[in-house]
Short mmCIF file of C-alpha atoms and ligand atoms in Angstrom, two decimals:
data_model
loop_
_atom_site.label_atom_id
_atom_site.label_comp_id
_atom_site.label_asym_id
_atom_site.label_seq_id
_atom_site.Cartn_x
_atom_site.Cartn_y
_atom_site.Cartn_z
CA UNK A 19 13.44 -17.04 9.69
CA UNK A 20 10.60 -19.73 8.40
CA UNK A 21 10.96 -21.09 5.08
CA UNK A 22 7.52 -21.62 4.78
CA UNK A 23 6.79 -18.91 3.00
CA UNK A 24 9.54 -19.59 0.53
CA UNK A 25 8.71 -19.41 -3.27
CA UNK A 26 5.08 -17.42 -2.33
CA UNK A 27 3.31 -14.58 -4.54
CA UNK A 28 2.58 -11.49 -2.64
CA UNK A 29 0.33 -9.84 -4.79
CA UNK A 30 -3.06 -8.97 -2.47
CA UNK A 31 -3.24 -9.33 1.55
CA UNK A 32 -5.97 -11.43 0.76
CA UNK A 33 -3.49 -14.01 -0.97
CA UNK A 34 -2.01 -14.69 2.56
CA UNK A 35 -3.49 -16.50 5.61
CA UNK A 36 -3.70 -14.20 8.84
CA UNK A 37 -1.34 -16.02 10.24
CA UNK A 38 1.03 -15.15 7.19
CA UNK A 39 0.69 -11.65 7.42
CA UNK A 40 1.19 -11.78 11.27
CA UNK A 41 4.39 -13.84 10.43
CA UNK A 42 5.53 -10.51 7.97
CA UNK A 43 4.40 -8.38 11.02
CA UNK A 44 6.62 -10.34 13.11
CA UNK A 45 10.11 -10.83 10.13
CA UNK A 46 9.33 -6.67 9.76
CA UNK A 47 9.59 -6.36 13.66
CA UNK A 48 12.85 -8.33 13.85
CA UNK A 49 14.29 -6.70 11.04
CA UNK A 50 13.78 -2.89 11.92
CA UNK A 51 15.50 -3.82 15.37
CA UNK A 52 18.52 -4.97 13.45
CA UNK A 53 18.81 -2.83 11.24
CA UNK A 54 18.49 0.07 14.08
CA UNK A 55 21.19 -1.86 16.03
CA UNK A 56 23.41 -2.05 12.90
CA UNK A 57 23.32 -5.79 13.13
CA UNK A 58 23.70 -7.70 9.89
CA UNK A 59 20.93 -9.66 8.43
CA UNK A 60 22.14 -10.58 5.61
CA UNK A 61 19.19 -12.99 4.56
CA UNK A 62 19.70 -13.33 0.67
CA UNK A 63 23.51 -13.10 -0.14
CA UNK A 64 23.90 -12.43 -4.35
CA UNK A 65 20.17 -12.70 -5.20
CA UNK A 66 18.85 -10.52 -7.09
CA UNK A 67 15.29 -9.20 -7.54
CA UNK A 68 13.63 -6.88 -10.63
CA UNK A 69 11.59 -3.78 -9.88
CA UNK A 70 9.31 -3.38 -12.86
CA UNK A 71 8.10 0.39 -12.52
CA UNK A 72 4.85 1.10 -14.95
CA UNK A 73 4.61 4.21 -12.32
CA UNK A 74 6.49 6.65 -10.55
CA UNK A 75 8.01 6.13 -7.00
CA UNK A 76 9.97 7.16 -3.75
CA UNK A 77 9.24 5.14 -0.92
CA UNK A 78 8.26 1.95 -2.85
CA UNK A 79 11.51 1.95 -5.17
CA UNK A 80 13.77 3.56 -2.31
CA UNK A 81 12.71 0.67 0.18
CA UNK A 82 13.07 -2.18 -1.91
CA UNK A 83 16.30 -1.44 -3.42
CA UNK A 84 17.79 -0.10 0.08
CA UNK A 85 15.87 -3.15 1.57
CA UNK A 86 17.57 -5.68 -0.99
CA UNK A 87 21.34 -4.49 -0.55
CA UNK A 88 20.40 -4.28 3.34
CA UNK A 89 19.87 -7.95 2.86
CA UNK A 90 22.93 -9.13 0.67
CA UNK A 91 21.47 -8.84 -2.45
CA UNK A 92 20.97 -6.61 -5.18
CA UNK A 93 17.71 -4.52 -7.11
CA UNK A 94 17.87 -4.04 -11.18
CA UNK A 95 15.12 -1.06 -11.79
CA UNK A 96 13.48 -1.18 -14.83
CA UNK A 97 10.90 0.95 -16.24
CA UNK A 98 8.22 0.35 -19.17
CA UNK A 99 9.85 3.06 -21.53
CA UNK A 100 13.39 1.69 -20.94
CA UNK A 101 12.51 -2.16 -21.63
CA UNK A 102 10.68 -4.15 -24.79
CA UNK A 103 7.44 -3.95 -22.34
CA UNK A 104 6.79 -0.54 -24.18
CA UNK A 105 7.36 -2.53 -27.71
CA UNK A 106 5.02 -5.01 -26.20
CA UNK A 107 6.43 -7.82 -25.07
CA UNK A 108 4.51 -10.16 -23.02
CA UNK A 109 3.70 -10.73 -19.13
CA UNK A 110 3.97 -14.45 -20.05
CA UNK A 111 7.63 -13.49 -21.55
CA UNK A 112 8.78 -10.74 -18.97
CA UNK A 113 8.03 -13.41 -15.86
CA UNK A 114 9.91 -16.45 -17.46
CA UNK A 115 13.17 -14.90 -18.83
CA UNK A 116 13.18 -12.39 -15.20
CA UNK A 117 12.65 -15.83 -13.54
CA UNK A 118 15.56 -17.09 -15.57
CA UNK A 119 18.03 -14.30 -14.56
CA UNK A 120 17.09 -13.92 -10.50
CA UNK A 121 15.15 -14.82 -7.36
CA UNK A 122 12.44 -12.56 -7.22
CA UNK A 123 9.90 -9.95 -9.76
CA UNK A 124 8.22 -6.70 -7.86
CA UNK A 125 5.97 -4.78 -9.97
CA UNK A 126 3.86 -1.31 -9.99
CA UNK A 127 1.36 -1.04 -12.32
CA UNK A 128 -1.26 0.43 -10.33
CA UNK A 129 -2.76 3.71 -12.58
CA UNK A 130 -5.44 1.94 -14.97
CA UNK A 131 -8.32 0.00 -13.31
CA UNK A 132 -8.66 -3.91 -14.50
CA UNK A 133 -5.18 -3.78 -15.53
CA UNK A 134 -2.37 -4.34 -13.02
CA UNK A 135 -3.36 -6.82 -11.20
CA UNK A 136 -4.54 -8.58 -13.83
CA UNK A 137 -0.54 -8.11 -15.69
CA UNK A 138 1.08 -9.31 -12.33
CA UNK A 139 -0.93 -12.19 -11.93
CA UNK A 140 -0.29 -13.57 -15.64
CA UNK A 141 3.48 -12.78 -14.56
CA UNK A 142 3.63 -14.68 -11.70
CA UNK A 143 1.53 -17.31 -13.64
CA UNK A 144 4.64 -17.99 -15.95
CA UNK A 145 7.47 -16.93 -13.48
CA UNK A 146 9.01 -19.47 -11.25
CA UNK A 147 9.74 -16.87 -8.98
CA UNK A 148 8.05 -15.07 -6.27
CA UNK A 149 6.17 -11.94 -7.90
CA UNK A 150 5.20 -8.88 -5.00
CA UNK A 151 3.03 -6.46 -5.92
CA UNK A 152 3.84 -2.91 -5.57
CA UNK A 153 1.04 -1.55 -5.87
CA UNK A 154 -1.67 -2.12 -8.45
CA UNK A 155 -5.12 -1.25 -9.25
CA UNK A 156 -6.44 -3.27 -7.01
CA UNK A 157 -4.42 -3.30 -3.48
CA UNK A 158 -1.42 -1.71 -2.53
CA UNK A 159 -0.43 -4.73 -0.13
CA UNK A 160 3.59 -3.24 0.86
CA UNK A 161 1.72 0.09 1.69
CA UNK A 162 -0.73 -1.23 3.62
CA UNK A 163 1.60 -3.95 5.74
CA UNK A 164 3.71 -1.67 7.17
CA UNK A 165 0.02 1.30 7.85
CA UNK A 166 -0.46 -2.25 9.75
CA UNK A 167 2.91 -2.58 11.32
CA UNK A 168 2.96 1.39 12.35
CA UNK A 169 -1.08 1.31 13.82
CA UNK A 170 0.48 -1.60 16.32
CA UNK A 171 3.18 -0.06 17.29
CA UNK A 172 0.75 2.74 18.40
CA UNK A 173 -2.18 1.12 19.72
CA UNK A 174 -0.91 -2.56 20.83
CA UNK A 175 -1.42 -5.90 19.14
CA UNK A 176 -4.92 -6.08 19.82
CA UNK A 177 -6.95 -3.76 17.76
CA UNK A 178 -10.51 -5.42 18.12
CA UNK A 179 -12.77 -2.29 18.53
CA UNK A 180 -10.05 0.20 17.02
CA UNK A 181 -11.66 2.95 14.96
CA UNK A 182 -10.08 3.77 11.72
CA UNK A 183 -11.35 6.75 9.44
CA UNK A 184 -10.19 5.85 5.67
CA UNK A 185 -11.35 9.34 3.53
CA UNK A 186 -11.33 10.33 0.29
CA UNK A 187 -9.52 13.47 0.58
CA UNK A 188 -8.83 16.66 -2.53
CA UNK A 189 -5.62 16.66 -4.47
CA UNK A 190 -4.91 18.58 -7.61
CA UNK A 191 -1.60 17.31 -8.64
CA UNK A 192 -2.90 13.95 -10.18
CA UNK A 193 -5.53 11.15 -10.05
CA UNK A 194 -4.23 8.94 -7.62
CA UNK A 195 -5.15 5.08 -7.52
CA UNK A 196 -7.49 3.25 -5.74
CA UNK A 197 -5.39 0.83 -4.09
CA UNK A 198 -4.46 1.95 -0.64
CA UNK A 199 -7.86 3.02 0.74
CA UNK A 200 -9.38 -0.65 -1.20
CA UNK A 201 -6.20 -2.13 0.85
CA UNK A 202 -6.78 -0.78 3.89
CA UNK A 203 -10.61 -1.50 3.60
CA UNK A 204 -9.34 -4.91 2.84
CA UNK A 205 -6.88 -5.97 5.77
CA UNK A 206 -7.54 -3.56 8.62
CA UNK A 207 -10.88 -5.31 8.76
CA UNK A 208 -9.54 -8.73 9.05
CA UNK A 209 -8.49 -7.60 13.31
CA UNK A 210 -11.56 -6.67 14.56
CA UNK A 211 -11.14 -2.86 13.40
CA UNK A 212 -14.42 -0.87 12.90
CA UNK A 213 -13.56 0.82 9.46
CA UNK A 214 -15.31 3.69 8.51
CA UNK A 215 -15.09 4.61 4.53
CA UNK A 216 -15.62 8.14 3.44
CA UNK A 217 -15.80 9.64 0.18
CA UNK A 218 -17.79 11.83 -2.26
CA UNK A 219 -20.81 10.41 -4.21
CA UNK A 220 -18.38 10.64 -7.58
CA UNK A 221 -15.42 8.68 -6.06
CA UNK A 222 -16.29 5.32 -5.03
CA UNK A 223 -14.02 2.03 -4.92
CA UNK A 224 -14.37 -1.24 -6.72
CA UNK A 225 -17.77 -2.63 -5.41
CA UNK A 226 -15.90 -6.02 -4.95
CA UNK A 227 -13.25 -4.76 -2.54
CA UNK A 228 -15.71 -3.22 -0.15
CA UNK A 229 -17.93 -6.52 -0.11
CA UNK A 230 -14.61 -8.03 0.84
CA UNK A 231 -13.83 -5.26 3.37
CA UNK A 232 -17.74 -6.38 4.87
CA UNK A 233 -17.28 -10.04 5.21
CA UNK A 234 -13.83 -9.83 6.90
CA UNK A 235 -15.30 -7.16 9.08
CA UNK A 236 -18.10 -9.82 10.02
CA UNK A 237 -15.69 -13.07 10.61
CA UNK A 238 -13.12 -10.84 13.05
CA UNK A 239 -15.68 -8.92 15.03
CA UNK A 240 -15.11 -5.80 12.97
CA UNK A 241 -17.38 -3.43 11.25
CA UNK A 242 -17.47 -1.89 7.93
CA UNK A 243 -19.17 0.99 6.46
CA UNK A 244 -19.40 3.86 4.30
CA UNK A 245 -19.83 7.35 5.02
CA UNK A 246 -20.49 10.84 3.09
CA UNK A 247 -18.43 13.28 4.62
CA UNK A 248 -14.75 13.10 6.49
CA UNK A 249 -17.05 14.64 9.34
CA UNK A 250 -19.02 11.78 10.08
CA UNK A 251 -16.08 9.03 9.26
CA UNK A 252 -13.33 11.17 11.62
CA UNK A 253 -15.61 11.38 14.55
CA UNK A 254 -14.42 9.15 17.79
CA UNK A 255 -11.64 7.54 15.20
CA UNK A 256 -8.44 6.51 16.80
CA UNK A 257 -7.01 6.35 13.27
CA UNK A 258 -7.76 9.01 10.19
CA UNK A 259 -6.36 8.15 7.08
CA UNK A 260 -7.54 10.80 4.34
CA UNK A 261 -6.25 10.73 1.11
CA UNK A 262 -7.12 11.07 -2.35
CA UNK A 263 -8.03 9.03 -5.35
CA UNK A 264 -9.11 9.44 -8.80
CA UNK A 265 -12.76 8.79 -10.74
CA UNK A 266 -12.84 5.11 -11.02
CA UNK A 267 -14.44 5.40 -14.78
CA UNK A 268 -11.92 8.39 -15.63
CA UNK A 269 -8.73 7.20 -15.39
CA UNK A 270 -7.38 7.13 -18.90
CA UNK A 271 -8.81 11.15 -18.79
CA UNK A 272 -7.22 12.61 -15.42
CA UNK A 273 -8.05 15.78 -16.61
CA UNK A 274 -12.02 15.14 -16.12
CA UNK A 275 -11.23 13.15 -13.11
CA UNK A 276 -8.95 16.26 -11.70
CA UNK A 277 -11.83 19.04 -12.92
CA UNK A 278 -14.34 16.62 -11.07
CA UNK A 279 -12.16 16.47 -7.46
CA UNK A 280 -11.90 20.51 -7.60
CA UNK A 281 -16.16 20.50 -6.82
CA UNK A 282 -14.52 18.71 -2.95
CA UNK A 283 -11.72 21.27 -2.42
CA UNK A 284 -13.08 21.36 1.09
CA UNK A 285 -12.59 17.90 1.74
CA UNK A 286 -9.16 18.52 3.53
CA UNK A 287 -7.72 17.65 6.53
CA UNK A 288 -7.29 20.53 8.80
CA UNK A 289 -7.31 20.90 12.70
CA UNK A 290 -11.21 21.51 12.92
CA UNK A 291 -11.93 17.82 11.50
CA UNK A 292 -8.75 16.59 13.95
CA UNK A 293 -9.87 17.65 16.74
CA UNK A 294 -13.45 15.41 15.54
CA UNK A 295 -11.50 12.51 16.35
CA UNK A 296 -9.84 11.14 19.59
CA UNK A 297 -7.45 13.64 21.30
CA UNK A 298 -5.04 10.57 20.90
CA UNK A 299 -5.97 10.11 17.47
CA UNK A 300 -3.19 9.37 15.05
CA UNK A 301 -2.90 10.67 11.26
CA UNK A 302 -1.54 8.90 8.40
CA UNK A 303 -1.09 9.14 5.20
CA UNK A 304 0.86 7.01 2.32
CA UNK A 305 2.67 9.81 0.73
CA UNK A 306 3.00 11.61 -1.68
CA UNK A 307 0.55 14.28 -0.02
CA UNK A 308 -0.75 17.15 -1.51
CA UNK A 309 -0.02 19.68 1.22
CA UNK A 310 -2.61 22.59 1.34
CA UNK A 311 -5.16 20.40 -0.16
CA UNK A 312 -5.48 16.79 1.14
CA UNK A 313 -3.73 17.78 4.39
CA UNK A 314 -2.30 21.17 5.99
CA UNK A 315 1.03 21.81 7.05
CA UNK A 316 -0.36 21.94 10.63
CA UNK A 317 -2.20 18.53 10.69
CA UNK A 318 0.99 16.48 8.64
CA UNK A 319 3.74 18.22 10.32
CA UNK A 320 1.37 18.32 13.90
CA UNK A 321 1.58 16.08 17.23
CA UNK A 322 -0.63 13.23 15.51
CA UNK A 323 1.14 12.57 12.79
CA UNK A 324 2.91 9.30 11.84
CA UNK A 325 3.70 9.72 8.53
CA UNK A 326 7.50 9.43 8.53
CA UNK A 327 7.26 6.43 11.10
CA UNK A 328 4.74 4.59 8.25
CA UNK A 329 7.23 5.58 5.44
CA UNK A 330 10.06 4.57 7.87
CA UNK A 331 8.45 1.08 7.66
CA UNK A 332 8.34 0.58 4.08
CA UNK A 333 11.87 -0.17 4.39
CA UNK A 334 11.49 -3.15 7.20
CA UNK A 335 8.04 -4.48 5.87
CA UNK A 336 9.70 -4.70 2.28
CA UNK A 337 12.28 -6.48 3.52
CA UNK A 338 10.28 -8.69 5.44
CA UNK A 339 8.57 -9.86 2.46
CA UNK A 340 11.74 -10.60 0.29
CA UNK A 341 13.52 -12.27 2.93
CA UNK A 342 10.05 -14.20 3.26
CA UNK A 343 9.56 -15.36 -0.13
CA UNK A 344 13.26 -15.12 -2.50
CA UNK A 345 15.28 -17.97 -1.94
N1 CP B 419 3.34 5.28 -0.68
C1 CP B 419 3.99 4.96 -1.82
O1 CP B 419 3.78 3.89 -2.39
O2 CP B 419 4.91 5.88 -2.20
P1 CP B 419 5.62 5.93 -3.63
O3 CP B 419 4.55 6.19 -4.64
O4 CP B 419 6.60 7.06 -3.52
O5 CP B 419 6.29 4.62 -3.86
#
């Protein structure tokens, strides 16, 4: 295990050098054969690291705290309501006292745009411990390491010329962020993948994300575009990754965002828009999905479907990252 890494912020993909994030690949790799064998790898004996929830979770809670006792250590979860963040206490003042009390800060704050990542950088300003992000409004960089991780173990290290579908997709139960598809614009275009972005005219993602998503695409080889229907983005794709998110400018009213997503109801994932892409075509999706309207049974439950492998390595990619950066 390098130390070089030792002490680092993981708060967007962008933060870390490609040869970083292939070094995470690599630490995620080693770590989900171990902990398949049963082998110890107990990498950070009695530290302990604080999960700062301003959301809900599953996967990103489940894998850190499993991930952290996994790796001789231990998780404290707090939430907003539960801590003198609701009362108002500070980033500056949350980072330095955490920092004073443990080894590492993870935090979710991912639901109001121009907010999160602007709170988890003024923590990890103050903190003089390693801060990961979560997920925030911006990227969703744990999420979209291991959609990394699982696309490799499908399709080999080199995916130069890989086609990868990203689509807005309909969900009633709640306006979801904009992180993972802004993510995966983000780093999947960094290896040469040719990214296709689809979404209605009413859902688009912060314009400075995609100009990233562009320039990567142009330094690895890549391509990036946008598209206007799942059609268009799933055809010839190797990977489709439809999912929903919210109305950038209606976040603090879900309700309009929600009444606004209902006029793409038929923007789901079915076998018809499958069998658009490659017969060897794999489907992903973050999770939580909103079966029977971003995805049906048939599709997420179907032969091209990953989704369980990609939630599967959360739990290695998370641990990766700790064992990376607490000391
Ligand atoms: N994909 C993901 O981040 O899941 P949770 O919201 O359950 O953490």
């Amino acid at each position: 295990m390098t130390d070089d890494l030792k002490g680092r912020d993981y708060i967007e993909t962008s933060d870390w050098t490609d040869a970083e994030i292939e070094t995470a690949l690599a630490v995620s790799r080693d770590l989900k054969e171990k902990f398949r064998k049963k082998e110890p790898h107990r990498h950070l004996p009695d530290r302990t690291i604080f999960l700062l929830f301003f959301d809900k979770s599953t996967r990103t809670r489940n894998s850190f705290e499993a991930g952290i006792t996994q790796l001789g250590g231990h998780a404290h979860f707090i939430t907003t309501e539960t801590s003198q963040i609701s009362h108002g206490e500070s980033p500056r003042d949350t980072g330095v006292i955490l920092s004073r009390y443990g080894h590492g800060i993870a935090i979710r704050h991912d639901l109001v745009p121009g907010e999160g990542n602007a709170y988890m950088r003024e923590v990890a300003e103050h903190a003089d411990k390693p801060v990961i992000n979560m997920q925030c409004d911006i990227d969703h960089p744990c999420q979209t390491l291991a959609d990394l991780l699982t696309i490799r173990e499908r399709f080999g290290e080199n995916l130069k010329g890989l086609k990868v579908a990203v689509s807005w997709a309909y969900a009633p139960s709640y306006a979801k962020p904009l992180s993972v598809p802004q993510g995966l614009a983000m780093l999947l275009t960094r290896f040469g993948m040719e990214v296709v972005l689809a979404r209605p005219p009413e859902f688009p993602l912060m314009p400075h994300t995609l100009e990233r998503a562009r320039a990567n695409a142009k330094r690895s080889g890549g391509s990036f575009r946008v598209a206007d229907s799942m059609e268009e983005a799933f055809e010839g794709a190797h990977v489709v990754y439809p999912k929903s998110w919210g109305c950038i400018d209606l976040f603090r009213e879900p309700e309009r965002s929600l009444a606004l997503a209902k006029k793409y109801a038929h923007w789901i994932c079915d076998e018809k828009k499958m069998a658009i892409a490659r017969p060897d075509s794999i489907y992903m999706h973050c999770l939580p999905a909103d079966r029977g309207h971003e995805v049906t049974d048939a599709v997420i439950d179907g032969p091209h479907s990953v989704v369980y492998d990609e939630a599967e390595n959360r739990l290695h990619t998370a641990k990766a990252l700790m064992a990376l950066v607490m000391e």
